[in-house]
Tab-separated table of C-alpha atoms and ligand atoms in Angstrom:
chain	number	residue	atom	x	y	z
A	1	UNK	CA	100.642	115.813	135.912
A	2	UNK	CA	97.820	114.871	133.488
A	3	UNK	CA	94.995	117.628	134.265
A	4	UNK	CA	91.997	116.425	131.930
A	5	UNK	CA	89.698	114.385	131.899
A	6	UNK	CA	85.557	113.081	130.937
A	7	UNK	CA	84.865	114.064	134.804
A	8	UNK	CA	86.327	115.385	137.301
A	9	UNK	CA	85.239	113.627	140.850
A	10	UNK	CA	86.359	115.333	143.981
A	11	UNK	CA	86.108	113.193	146.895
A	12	UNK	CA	87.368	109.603	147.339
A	13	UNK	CA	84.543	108.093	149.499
A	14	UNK	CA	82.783	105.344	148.346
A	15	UNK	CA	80.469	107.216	146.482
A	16	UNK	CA	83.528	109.228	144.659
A	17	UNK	CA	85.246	106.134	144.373
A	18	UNK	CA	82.336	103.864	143.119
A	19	UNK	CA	81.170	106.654	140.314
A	20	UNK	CA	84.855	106.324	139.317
A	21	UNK	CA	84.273	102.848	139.038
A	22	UNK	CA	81.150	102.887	137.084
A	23	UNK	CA	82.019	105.605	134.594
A	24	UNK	CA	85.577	103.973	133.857
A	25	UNK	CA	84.030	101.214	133.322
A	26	UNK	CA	81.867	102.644	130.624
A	27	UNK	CA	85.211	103.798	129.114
A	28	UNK	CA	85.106	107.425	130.636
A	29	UNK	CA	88.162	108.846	131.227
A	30	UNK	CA	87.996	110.099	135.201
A	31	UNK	CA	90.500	112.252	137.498
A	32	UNK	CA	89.564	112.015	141.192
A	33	UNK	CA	90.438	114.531	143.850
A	34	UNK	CA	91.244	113.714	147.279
A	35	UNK	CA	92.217	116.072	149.995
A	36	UNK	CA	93.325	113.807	152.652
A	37	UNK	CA	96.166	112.210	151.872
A	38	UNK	CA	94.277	108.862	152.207
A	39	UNK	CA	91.481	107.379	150.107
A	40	UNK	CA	88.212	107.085	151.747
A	41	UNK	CA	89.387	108.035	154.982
A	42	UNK	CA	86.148	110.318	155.647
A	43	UNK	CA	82.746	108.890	156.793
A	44	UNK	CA	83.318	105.799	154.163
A	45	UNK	CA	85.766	103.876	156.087
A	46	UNK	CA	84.483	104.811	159.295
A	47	UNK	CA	81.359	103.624	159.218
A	48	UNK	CA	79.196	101.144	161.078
A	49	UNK	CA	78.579	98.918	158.100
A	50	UNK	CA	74.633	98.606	157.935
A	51	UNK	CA	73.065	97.898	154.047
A	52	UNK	CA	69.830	97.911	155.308
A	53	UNK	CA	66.410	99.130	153.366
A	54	UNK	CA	64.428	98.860	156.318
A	55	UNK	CA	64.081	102.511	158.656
A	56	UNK	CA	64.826	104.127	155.448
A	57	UNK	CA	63.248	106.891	154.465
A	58	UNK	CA	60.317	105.966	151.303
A	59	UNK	CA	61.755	108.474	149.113
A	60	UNK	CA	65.225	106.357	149.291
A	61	UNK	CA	63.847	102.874	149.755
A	62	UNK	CA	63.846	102.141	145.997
A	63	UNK	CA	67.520	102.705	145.427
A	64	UNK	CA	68.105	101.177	148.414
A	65	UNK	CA	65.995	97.895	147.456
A	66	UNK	CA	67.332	98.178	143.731
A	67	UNK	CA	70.829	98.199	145.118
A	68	UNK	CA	70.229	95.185	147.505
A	69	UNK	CA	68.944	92.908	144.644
A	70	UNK	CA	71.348	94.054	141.924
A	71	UNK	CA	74.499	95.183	143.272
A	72	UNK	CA	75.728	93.829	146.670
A	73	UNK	CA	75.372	89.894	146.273
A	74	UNK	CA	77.943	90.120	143.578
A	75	UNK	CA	80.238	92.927	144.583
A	76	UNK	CA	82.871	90.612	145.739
A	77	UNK	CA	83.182	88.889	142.800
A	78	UNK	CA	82.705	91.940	140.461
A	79	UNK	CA	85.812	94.032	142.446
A	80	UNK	CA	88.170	91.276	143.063
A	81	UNK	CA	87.887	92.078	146.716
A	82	UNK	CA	85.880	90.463	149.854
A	83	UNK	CA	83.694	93.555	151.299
A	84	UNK	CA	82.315	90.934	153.586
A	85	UNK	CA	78.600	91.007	152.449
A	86	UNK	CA	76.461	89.515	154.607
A	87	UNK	CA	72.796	88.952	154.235
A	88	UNK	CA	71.256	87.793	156.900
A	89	UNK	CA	68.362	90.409	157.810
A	90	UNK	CA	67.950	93.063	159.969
A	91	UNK	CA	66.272	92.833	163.695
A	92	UNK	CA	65.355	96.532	164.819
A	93	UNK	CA	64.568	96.169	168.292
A	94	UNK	CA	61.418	97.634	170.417
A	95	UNK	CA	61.036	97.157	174.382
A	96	UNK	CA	58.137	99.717	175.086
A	97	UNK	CA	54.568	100.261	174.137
A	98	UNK	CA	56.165	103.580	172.293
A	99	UNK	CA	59.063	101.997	170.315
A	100	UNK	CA	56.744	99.273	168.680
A	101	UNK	CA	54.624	102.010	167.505
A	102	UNK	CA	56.951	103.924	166.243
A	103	UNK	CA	58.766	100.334	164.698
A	104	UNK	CA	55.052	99.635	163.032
A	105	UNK	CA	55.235	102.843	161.902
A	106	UNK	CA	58.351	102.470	159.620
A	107	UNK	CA	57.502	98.270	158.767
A	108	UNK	CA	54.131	100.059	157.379
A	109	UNK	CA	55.872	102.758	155.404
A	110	UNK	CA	58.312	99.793	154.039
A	111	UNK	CA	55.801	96.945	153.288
A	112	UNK	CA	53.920	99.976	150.916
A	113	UNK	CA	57.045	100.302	148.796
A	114	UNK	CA	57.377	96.575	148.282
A	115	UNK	CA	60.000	95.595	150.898
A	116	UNK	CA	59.759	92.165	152.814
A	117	UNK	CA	59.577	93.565	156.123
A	118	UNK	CA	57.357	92.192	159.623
A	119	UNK	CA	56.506	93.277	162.727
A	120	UNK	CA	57.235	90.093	164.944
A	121	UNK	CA	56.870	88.852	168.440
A	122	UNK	CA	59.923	88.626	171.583
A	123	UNK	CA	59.734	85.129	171.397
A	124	UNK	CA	59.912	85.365	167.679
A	125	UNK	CA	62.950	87.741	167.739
A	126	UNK	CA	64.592	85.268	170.242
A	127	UNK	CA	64.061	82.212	167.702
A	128	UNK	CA	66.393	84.844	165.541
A	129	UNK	CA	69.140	85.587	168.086
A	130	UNK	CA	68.825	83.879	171.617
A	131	UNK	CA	71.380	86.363	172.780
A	132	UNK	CA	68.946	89.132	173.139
A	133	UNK	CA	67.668	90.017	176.348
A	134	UNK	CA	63.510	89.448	177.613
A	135	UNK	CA	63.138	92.849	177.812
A	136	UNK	CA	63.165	93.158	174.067
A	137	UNK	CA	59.330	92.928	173.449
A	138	UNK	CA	59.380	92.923	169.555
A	139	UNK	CA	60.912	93.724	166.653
A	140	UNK	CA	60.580	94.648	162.770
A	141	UNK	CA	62.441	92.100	160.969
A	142	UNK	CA	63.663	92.583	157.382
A	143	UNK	CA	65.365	89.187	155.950
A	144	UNK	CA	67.032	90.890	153.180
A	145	UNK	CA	68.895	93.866	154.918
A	146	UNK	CA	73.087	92.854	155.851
A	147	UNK	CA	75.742	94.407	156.707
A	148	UNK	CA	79.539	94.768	154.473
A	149	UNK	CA	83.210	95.913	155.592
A	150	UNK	CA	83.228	99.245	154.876
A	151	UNK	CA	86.879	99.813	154.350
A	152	UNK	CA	87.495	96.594	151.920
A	153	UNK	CA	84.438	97.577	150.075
A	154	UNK	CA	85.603	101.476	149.268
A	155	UNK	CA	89.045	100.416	148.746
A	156	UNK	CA	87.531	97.537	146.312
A	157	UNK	CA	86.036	100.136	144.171
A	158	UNK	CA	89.227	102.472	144.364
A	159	UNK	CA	91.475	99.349	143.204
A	160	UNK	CA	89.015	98.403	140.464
A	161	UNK	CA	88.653	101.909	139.338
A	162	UNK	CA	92.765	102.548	138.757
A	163	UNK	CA	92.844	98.972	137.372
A	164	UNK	CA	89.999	100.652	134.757
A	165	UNK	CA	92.262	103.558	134.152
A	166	UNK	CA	90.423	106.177	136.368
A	167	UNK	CA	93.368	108.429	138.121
A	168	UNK	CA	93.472	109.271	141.764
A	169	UNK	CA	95.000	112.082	143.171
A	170	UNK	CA	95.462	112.406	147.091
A	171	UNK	CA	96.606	115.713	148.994
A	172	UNK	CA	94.442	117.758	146.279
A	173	UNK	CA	92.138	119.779	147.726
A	174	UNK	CA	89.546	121.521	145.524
A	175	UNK	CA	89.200	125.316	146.759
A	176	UNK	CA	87.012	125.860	144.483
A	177	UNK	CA	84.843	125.033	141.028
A	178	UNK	CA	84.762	127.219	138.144
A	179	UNK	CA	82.839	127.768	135.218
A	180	UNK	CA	83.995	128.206	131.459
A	181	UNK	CA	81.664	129.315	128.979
A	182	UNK	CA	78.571	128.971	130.866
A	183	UNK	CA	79.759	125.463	132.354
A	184	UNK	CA	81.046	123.747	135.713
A	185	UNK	CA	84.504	122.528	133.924
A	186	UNK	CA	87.474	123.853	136.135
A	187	UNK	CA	88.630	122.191	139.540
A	188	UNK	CA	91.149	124.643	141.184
A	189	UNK	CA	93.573	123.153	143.918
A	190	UNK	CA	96.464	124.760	145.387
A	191	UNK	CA	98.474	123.025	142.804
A	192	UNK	CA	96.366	123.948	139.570
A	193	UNK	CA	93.517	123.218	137.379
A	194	UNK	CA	91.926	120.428	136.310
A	195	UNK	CA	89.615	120.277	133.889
A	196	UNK	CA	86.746	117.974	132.575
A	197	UNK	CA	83.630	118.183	130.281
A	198	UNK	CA	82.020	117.467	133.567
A	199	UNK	CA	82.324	117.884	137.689
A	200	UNK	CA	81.267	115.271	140.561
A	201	UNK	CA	81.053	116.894	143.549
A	202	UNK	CA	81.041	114.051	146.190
A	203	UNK	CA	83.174	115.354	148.888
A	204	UNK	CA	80.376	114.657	151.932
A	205	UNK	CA	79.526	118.139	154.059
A	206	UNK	CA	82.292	120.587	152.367
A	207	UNK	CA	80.631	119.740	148.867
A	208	UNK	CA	78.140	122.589	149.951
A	209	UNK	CA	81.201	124.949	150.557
A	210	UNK	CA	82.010	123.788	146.665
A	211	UNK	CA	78.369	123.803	145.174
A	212	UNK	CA	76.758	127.108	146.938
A	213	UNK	CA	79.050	129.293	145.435
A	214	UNK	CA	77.604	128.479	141.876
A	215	UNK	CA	74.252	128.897	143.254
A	216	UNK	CA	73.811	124.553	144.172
A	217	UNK	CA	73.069	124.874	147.690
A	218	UNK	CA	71.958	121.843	149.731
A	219	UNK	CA	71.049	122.781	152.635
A	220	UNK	CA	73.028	120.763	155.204
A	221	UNK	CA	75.258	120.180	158.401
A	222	UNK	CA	78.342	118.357	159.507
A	223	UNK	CA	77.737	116.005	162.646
A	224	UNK	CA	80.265	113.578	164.276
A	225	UNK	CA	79.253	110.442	165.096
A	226	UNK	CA	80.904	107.345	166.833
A	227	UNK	CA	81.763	103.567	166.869
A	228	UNK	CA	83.378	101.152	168.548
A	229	UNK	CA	84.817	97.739	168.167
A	230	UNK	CA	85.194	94.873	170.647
A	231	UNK	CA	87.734	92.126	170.542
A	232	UNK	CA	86.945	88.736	168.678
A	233	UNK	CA	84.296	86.695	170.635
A	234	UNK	CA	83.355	83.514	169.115
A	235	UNK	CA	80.474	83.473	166.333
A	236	UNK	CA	77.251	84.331	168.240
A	237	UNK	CA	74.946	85.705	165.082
A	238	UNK	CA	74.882	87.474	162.151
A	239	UNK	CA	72.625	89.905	161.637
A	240	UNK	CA	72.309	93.887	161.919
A	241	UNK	CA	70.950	95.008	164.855
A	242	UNK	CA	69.253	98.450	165.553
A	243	UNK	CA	66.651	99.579	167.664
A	244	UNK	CA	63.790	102.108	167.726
A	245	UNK	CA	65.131	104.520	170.362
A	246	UNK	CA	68.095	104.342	167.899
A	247	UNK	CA	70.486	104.239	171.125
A	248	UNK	CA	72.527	101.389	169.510
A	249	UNK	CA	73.208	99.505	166.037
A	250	UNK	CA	75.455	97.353	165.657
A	251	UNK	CA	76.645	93.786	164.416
A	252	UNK	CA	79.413	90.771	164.821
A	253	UNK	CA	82.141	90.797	161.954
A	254	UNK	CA	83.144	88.395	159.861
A	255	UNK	CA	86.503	87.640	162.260
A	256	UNK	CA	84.843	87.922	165.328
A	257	UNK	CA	84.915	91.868	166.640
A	258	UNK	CA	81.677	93.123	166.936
A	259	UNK	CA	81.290	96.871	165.770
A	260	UNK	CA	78.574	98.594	167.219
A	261	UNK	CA	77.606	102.561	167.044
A	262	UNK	CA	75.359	104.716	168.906
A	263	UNK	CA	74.404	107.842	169.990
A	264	UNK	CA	75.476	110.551	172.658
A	265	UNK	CA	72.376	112.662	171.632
A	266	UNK	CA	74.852	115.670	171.373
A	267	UNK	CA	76.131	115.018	168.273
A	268	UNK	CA	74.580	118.094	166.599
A	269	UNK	CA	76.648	120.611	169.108
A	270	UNK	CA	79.755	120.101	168.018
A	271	UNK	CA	82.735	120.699	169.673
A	272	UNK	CA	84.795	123.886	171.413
A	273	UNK	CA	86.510	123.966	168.346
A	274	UNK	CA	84.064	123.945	166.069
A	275	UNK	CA	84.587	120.199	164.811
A	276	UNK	CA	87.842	119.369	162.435
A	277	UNK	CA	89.611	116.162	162.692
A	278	UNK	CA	86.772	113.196	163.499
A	279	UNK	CA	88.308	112.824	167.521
A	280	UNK	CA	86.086	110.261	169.529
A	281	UNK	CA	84.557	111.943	172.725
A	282	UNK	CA	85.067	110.689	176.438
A	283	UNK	CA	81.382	110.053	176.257
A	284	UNK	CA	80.812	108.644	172.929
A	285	UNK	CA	81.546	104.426	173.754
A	286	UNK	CA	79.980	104.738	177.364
A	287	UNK	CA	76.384	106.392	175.802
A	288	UNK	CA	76.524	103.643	173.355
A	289	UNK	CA	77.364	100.630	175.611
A	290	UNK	CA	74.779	101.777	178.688
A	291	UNK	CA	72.321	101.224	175.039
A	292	UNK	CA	73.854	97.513	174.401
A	293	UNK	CA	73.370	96.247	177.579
A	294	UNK	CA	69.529	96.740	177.930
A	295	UNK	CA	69.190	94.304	175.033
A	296	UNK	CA	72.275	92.039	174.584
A	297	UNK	CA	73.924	91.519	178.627
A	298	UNK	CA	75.774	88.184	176.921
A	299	UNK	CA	78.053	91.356	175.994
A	300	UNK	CA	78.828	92.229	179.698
A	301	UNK	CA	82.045	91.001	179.671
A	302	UNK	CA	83.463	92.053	176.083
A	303	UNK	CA	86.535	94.252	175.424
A	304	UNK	CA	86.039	97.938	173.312
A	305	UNK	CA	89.471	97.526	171.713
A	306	UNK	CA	89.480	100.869	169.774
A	307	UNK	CA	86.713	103.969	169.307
A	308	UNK	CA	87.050	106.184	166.219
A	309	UNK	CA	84.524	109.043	164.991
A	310	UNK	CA	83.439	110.098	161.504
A	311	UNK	CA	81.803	113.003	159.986
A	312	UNK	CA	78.283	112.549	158.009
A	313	UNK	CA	76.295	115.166	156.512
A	314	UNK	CA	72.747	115.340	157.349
A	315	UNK	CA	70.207	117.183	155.034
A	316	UNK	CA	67.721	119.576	155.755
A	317	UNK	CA	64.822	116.325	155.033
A	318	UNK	CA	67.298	113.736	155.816
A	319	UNK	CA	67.825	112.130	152.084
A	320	UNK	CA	70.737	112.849	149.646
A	321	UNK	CA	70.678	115.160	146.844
A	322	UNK	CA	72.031	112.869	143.753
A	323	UNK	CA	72.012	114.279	140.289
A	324	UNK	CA	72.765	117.159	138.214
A	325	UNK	CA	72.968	120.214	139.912
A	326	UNK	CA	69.877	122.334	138.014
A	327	UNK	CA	70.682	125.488	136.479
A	328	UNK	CA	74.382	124.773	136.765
A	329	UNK	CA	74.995	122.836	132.959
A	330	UNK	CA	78.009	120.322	134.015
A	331	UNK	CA	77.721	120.142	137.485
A	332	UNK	CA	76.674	116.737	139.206
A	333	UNK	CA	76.283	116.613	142.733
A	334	UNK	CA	76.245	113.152	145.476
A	335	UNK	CA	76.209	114.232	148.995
A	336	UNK	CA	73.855	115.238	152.141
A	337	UNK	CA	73.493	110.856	152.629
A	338	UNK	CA	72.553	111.754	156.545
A	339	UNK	CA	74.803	108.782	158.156
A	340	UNK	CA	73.515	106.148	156.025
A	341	UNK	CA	75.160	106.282	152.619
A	342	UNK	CA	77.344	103.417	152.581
A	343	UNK	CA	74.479	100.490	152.438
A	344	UNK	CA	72.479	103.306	149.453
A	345	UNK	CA	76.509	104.118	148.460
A	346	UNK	CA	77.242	101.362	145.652
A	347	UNK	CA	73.643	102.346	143.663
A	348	UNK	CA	73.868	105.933	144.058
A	349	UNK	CA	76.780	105.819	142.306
A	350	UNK	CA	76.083	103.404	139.867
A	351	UNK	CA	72.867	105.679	139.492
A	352	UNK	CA	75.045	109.049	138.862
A	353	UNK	CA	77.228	107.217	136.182
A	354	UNK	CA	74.456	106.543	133.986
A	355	UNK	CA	72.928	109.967	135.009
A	356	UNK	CA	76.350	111.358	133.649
A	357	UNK	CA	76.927	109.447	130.279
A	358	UNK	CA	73.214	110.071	128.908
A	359	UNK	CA	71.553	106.711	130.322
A	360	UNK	CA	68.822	106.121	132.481
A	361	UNK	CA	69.053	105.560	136.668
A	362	UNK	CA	67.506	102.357	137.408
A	363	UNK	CA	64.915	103.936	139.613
A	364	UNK	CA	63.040	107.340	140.037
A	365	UNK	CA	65.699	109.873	141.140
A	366	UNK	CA	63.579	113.050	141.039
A	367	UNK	CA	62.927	112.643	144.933
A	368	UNK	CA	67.092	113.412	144.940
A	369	UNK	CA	66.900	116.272	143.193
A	370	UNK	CA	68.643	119.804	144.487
A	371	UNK	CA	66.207	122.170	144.358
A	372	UNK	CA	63.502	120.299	146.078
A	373	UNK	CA	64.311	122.274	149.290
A	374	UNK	CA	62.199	124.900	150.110
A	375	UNK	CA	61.750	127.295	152.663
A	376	UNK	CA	58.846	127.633	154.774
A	377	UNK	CA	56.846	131.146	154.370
B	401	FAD	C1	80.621	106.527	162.560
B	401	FAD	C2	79.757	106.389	161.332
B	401	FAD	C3	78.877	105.294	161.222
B	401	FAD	C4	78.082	105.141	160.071
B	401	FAD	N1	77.331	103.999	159.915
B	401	FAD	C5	76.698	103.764	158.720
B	401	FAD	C6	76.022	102.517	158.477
B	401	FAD	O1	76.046	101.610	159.316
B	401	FAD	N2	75.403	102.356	157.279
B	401	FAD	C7	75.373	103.324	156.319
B	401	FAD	O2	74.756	103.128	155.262
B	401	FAD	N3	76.047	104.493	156.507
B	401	FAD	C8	76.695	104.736	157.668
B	401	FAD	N4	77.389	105.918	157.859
B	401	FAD	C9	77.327	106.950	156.815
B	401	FAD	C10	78.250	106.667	155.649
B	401	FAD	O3	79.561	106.385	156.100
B	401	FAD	C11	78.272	107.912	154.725
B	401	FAD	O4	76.938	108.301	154.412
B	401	FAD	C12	79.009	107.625	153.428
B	401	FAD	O5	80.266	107.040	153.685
B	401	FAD	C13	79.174	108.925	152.658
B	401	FAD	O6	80.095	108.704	151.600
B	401	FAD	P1	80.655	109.932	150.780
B	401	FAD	O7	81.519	109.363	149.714
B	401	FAD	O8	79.501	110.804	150.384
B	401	FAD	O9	81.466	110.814	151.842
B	401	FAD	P2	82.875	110.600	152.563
B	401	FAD	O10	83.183	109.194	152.814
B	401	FAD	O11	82.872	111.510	153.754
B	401	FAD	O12	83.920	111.126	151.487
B	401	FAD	C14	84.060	112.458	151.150
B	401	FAD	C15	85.510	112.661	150.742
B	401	FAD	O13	85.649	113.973	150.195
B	401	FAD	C16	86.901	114.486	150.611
B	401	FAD	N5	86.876	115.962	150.498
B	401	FAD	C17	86.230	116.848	151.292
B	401	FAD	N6	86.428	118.095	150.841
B	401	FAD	C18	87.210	117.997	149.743
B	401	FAD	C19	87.762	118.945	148.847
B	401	FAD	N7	87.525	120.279	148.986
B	401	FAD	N8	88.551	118.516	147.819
B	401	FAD	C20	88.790	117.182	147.654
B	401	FAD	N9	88.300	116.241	148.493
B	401	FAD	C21	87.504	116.637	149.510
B	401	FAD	C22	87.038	114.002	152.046
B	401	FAD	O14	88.386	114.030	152.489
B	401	FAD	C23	86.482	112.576	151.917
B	401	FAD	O15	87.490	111.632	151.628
B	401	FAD	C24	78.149	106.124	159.024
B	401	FAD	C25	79.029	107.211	159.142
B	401	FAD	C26	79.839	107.357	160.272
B	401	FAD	C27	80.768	108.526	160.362
């Protein structure tokens, strides 16, 4: 089994498998890790599909903006693959004096970094999408945000990677990374070693089980959340929803389903078991659907098909840590993306390639940096 490599990646989500895109593509030779036996089968096929810059947190908004105007109109074309990119805005929904504060709020926070984002009226957001209910009294409204197919567009990047050269390994868990002459270069799995000039750590929560032990902490949890998907219903609209109270978010696919996630408010307790494999919950669908039917009752009647559950990995200040891991000389680090990494997932990526290979990020990335946490004394 070949063993070197430029970089060694462990994790195929889309960020692992996007990097792997980007670097082969600069003619880097790449070995990616998987421990499932599956590619992308953690929170990167699992997830609710939102590439939205609006709600984002200002420290992330420029990669998320940069990745919106550079990277996702043309992704299809560029991997050979449909993710389903759709661009038709993003409504997030207010129906009380509190949630259009708190929706001016972010729209003020947005329109100061440059985005294209409004407050607007109920009869305004019902010129958008009649379906929604009159008790919606508002909305911000961000033309640009969309929504993709999360599975075709990891799986896009994976194909286009191996078609590049990079190599993929699945059942290969990394126990743990070690240094050689002062630098992250070893990968050790049950089955060996693999070594590269440099390490990606991109494996979502248990990249902090890798990192910490070279002293790369980022300080962050594992939390399971939920979605669900309806049977096909004929084209009503196409934009992301989402709402202030953040009790639902959701949109209609390209075939018809619509996929909508929520929140049980729980989600940071766990389970008895102390978490493992991504189980849905008895409670998950119902908390989510008592949240769809205050806005969108033209649902009443539509089928939940299938529920699945994914784990994301929310920081200690809620934005990633992307970059090299300081103080540890080969070590790169992508995780701690707080349940919205797929929309940020494609520039992030393209962001750590360059990062990696000596060229410049297309925006600030100091804001990702690991050693910005710091306690409180
Ligand atoms: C239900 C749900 C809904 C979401 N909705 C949205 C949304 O609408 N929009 C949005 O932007 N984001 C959303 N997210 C978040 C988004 O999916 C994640 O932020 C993103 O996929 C993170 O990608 P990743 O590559 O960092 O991690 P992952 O996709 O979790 O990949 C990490 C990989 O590392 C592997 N791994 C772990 N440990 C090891 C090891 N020791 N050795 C080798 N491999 C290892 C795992 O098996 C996994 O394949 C959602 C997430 C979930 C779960």
């Amino acid at each position: 089994m070949k063993n070197t490599a430029d970089v060694i990646i462990i994790g195929s989500g889309i960020i692992g498998c996007a990097s792997a895109y980007y670097l082969a593509k600069k003619g880097v030779s790449v070995i990616v890790l998987e421990a499932d036996d599956s590619i992308g089968n953690g929170g990167s096929s699992r997830n609710g599909g939102g590439v939205r810059q609006s709600g984002r947190d200002p420290r992330e908004l420029p990669l998320a903006m940069w990745g919106i105007s550079h990277i996702w109109p043309t992704l299809s074309d560029e991997l050979g693959t449909d993710v389903e990119y759709t661009q038709k805005g993003n409504l997030r929904l207010g129906k009380t004096e509190k949630d259009l504060k708190v929706l001016q709020n972010l729209t003020d926070h947005a329109v100061a970094c440059g985005l294209d984002v409004r407050m607007i009226n109920g009869k305004e957001v019902r010129e958008i999408n009649p379906y929604l209910s009159d008790e919606v009294t508002g909305a911000s409204w961000c033309p640009t945000d969309g929504h993709a197919n999360p599975l075709t567009t990891t799986l896009g990047y994976f194909k286009k990677a191996r078609e590049l050269g990079a190599h993929f390994i699945t059942g290969e868990p990394v126990l743990k990374i070690k240094k050689e002459k002062g630098s992250a270069r070893l990968a050790v799995t049950p089955d060996g070693v693999f070594e590269g000039d440099r390490i990606l750590a991109a494996a979502g929560y248990e990249t902090r089980l890798l990192t910490s032990k070279l002293g790369a902490d980022v300080p962050m949890r594992g939390k399971k959340i939920e979605c669900l998907v309806t049977e096909a219903e004929p084209p009503m609209f196409q934009q992301m929803l989402g709402t202030a109270e953040a009790d639902f978010y959701g949109h209609q696919t390209k075939h018809g389903s619509f996929i909508f996630g929520g929140s049980t408010g729980l989600e940071l307790f766990g389970q008895p078991d102390g978490g493992g494999a991504p189980m849905s919950t008895s409670i998950g669908a119902a908390c989510t659907c008592r949240g769809i039917m205050k806005y969108f009752p033209a649902l009443s009647n539509a089928k939940i098909i299938r529920t699945w559950a994914g784990w994301t990995d929310p920081s200690a200040d809620g934005i990633p840590v992307i970059g090299q891991a300081d103080g540890v000389h080969g070590l790169y680090i992508a995780c701690g993306f707080t349940g919205h990494g797929f929309g940020i997932g494609p520039a992030a990526a393209y962001s750590i390639a360059e990062m990696m290979t000596g060229g410049k990020a297309p925006v600030d990335m100091s804001p990702f940096r690991c050693t910005r946490f710091k306690a409180k004394i």
